[in-house]
mmCIF file of C-alpha atoms and ligand atoms in Angstrom:
data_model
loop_
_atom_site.group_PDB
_atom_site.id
_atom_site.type_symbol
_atom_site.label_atom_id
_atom_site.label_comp_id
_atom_site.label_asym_id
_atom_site.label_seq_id
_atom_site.Cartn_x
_atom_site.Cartn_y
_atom_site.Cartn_z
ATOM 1 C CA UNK P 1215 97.921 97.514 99.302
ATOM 2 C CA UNK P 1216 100.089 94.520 99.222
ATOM 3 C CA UNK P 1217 103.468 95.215 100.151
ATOM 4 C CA UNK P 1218 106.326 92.828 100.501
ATOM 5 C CA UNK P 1219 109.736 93.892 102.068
ATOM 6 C CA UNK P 1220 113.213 91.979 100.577
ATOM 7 C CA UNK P 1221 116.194 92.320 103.285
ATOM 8 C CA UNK P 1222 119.781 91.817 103.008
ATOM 9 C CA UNK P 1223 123.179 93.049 103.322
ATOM 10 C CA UNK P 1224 123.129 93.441 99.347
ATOM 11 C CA UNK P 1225 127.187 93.414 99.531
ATOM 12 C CA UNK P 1226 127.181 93.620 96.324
ATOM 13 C CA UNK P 1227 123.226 93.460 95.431
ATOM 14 C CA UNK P 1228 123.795 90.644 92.216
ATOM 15 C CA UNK P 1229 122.205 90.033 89.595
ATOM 16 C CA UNK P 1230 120.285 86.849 91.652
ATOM 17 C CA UNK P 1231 119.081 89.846 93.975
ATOM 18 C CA UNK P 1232 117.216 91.932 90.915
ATOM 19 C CA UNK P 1233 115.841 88.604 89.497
ATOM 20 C CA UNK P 1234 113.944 88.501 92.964
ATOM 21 C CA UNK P 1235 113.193 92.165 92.949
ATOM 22 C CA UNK P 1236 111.865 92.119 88.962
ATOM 23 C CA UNK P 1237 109.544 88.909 89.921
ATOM 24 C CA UNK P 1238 108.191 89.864 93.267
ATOM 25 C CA UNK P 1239 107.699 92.891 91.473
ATOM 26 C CA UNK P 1240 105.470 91.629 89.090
ATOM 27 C CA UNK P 1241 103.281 90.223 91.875
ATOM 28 C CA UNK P 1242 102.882 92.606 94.493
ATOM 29 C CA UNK P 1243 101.915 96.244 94.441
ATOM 30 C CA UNK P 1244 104.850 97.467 96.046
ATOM 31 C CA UNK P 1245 108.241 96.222 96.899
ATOM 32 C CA UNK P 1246 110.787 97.192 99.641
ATOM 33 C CA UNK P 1247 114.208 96.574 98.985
ATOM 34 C CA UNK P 1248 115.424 96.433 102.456
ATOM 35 C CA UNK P 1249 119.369 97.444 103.184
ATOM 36 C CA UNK P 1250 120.158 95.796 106.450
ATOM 37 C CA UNK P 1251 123.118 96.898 108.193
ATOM 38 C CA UNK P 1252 124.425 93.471 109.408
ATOM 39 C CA UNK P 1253 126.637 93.256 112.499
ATOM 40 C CA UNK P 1254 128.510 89.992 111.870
ATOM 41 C CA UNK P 1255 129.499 91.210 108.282
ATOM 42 C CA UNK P 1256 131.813 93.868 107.345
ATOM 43 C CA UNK P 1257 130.633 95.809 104.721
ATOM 44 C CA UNK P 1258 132.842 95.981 101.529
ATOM 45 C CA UNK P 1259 130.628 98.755 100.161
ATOM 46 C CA UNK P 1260 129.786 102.321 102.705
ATOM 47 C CA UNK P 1261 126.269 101.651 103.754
ATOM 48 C CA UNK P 1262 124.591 104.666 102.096
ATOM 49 C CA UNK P 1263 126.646 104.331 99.124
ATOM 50 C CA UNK P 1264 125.032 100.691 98.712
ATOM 51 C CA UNK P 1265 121.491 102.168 99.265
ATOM 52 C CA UNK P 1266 122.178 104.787 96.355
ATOM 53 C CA UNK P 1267 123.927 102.313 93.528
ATOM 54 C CA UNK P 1268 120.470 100.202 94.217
ATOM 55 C CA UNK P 1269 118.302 103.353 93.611
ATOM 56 C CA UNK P 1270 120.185 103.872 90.361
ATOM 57 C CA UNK P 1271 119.834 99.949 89.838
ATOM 58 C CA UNK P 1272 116.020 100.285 90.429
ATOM 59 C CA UNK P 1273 115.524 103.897 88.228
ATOM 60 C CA UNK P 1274 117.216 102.188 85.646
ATOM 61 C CA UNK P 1275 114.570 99.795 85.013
ATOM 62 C CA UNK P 1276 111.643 102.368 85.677
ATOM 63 C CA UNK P 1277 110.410 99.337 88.215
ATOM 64 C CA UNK P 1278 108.128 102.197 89.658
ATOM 65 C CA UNK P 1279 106.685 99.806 92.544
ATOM 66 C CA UNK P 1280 110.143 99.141 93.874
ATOM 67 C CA UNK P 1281 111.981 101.590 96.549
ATOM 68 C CA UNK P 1282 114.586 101.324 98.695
ATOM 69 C CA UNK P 1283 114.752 101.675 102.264
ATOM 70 C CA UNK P 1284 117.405 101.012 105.442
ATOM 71 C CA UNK P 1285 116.977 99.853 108.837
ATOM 72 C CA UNK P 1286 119.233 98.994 111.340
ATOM 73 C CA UNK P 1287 116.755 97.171 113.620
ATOM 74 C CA UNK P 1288 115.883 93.763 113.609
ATOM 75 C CA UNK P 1289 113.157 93.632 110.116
ATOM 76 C CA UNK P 1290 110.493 92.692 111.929
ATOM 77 C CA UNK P 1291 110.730 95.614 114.264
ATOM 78 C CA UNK P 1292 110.742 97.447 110.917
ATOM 79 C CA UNK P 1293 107.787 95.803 109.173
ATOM 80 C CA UNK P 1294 105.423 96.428 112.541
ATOM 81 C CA UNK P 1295 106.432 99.903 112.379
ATOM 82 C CA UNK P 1296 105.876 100.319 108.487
ATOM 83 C CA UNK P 1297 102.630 98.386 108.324
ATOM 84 C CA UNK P 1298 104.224 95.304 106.609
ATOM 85 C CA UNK P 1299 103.194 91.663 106.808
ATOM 86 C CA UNK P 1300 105.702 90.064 104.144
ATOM 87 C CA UNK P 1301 109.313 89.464 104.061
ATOM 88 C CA UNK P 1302 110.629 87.784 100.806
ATOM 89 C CA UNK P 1303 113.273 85.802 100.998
ATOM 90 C CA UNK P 1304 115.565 83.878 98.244
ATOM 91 C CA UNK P 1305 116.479 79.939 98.199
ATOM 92 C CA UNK P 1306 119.344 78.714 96.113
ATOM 93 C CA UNK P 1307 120.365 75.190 96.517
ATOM 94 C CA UNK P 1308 122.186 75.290 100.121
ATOM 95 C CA UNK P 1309 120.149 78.218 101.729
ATOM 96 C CA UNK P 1310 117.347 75.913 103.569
ATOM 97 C CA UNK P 1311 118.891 75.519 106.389
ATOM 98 C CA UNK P 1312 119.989 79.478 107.319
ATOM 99 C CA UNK P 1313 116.932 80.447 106.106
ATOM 100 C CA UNK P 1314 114.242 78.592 107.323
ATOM 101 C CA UNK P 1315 116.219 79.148 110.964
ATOM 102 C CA UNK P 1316 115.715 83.242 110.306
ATOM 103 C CA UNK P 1317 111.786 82.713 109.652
ATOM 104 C CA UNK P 1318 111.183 80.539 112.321
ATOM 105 C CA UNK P 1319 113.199 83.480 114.588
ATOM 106 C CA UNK P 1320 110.859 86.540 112.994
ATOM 107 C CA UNK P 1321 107.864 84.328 113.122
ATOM 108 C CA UNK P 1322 108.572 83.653 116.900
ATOM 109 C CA UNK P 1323 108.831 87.150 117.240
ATOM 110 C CA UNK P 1324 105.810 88.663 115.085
ATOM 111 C CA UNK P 1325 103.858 85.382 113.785
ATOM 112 C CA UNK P 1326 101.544 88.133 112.310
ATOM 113 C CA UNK P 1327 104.803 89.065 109.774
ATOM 114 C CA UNK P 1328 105.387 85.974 107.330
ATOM 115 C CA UNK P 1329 108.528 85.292 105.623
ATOM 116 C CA UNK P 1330 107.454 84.195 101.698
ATOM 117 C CA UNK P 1331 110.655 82.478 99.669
ATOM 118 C CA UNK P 1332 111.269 82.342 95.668
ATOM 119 C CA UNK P 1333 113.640 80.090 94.405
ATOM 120 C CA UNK P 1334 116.495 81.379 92.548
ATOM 121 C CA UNK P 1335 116.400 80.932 88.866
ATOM 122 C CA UNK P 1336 119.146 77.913 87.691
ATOM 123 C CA UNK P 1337 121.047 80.077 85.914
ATOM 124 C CA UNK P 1338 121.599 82.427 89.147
ATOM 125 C CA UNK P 1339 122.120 79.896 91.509
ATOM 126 C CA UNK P 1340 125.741 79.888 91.921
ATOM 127 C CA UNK P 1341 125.403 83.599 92.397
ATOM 128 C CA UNK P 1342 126.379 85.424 95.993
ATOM 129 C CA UNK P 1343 127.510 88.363 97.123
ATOM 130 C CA UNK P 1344 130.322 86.680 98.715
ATOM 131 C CA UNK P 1345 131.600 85.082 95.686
ATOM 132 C CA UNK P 1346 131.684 88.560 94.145
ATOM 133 C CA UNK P 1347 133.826 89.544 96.847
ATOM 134 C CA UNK P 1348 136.344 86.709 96.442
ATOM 135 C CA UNK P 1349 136.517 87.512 92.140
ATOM 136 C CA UNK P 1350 137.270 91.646 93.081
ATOM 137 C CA UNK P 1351 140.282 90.432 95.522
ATOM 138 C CA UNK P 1352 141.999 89.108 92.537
ATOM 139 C CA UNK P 1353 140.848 91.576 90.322
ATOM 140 C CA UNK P 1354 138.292 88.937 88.027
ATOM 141 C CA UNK P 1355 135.540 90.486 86.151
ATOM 142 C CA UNK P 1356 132.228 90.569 87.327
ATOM 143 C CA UNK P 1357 130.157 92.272 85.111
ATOM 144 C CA UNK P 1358 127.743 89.033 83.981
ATOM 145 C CA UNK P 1359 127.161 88.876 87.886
ATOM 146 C CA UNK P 1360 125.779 92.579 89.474
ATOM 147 C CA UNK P 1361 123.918 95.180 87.610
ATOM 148 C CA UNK P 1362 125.526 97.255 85.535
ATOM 149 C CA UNK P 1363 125.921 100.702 88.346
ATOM 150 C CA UNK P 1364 127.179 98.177 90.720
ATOM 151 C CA UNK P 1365 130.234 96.866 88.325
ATOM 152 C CA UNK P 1366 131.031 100.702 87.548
ATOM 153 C CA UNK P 1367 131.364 101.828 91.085
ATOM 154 C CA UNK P 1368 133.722 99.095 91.158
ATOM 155 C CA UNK P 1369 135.558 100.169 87.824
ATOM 156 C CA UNK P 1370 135.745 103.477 89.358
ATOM 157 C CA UNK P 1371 137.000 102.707 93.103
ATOM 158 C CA UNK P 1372 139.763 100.128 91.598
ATOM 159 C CA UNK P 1373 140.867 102.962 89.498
ATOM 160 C CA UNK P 1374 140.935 105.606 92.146
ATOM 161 C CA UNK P 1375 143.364 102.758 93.948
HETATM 162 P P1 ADP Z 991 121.727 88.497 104.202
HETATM 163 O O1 ADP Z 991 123.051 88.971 104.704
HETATM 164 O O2 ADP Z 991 120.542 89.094 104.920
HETATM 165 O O3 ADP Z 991 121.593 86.992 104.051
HETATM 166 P P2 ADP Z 991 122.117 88.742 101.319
HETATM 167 O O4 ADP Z 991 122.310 90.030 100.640
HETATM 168 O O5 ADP Z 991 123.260 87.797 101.346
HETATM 169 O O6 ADP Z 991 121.591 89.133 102.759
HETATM 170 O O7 ADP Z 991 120.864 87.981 100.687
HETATM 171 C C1 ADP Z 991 119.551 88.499 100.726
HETATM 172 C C2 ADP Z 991 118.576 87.428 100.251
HETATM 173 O O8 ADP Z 991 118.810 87.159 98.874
HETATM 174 C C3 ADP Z 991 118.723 86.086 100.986
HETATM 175 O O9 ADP Z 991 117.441 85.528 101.211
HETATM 176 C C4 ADP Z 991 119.495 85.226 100.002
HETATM 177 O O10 ADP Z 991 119.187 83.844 100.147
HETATM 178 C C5 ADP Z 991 118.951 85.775 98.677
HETATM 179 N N1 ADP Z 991 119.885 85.563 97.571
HETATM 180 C C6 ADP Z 991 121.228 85.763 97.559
HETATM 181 N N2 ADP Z 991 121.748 85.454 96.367
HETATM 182 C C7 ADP Z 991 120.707 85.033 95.596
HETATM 183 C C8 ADP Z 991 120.599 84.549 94.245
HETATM 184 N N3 ADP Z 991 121.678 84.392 93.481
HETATM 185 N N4 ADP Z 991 119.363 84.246 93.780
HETATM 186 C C9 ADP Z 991 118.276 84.361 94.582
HETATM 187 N N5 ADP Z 991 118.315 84.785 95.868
HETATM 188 C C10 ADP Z 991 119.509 85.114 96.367
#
């Protein structure tokens, strides 16, 4: 079976993140949406509660080859323990540089584990998670930019303020 894992921090997953998901999807058997917990970031959203608004992002869609998982190791210790060989990573315009520095890293480490990169789709490239994060300080809309369970939890939570 051909399996591919996608990492990230997902803090917010966007709307860039699920085009990745829905194409990868539609090439490999099985996809692994991969929540990393990520030391140098804080986390805007509690880590499980990120790992459940995906699931509901992913049942949503009925993309039946997609899960989601966790780790809190280093992702190639977790594809070598899960029988993965592919991590999927996503380029917009000024990612080269970060990127290609974390494959040459997990290559260096397990050169049997190869990191595979799509492209963002134009209309998603401005998209990131940390731009989300700047709009919800001063209260800006994001709904054309995250799926629609992620922009309720944050309906909800600004609410409950
Ligand atoms: P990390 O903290 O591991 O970089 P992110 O959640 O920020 O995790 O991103 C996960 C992956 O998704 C990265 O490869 C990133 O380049 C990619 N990505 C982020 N935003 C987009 C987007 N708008 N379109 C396509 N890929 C994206």
């Amino acid at each position: 079976m051909n399996k591919v894992v996608f990492p990230g921090s997902f803090d917010p997953f966007t709307i860039g993140h699920l085009d990745l998901v829905i194409r990868a999807s539609n090439i490999y058997d099985s996809v692994i949406i991969l929540v990393t917990k990520n030391v140098n970031k804080n986390s805007l959203i509690p880590f499980e509660k990120k790992i459940d608004l995906i699931e509901q992002v992913i049942a949503e869609l009925n993309l039946e080859n997609v899960h989601v998982d966790f780790c809190n190791t280093l992702v190639v210790d977790y594809c070598s323990k899960n029988s993965v060989n592919l991590i999927l990573r996503g380029l917009r315009s000024g990612d080269f540089d970060y990127e290609y520095n974390l494959g040459v890293y997990n290559f260096e480490i397990n050169p049997k584990i190869e990191t595979i990169y799509m492209f963002a789709k134009p209309s998603n490239m401005h998209i990131s998670s940390s731009g989300v994060k700047e709009l919800l300080k001063y209260n800006k809309n994001i709904d054309n930019l995250v799926p629609y369970p992620i922009d309720q939890y944050f309906k909800e939570e600004n609410e409950n303020l």
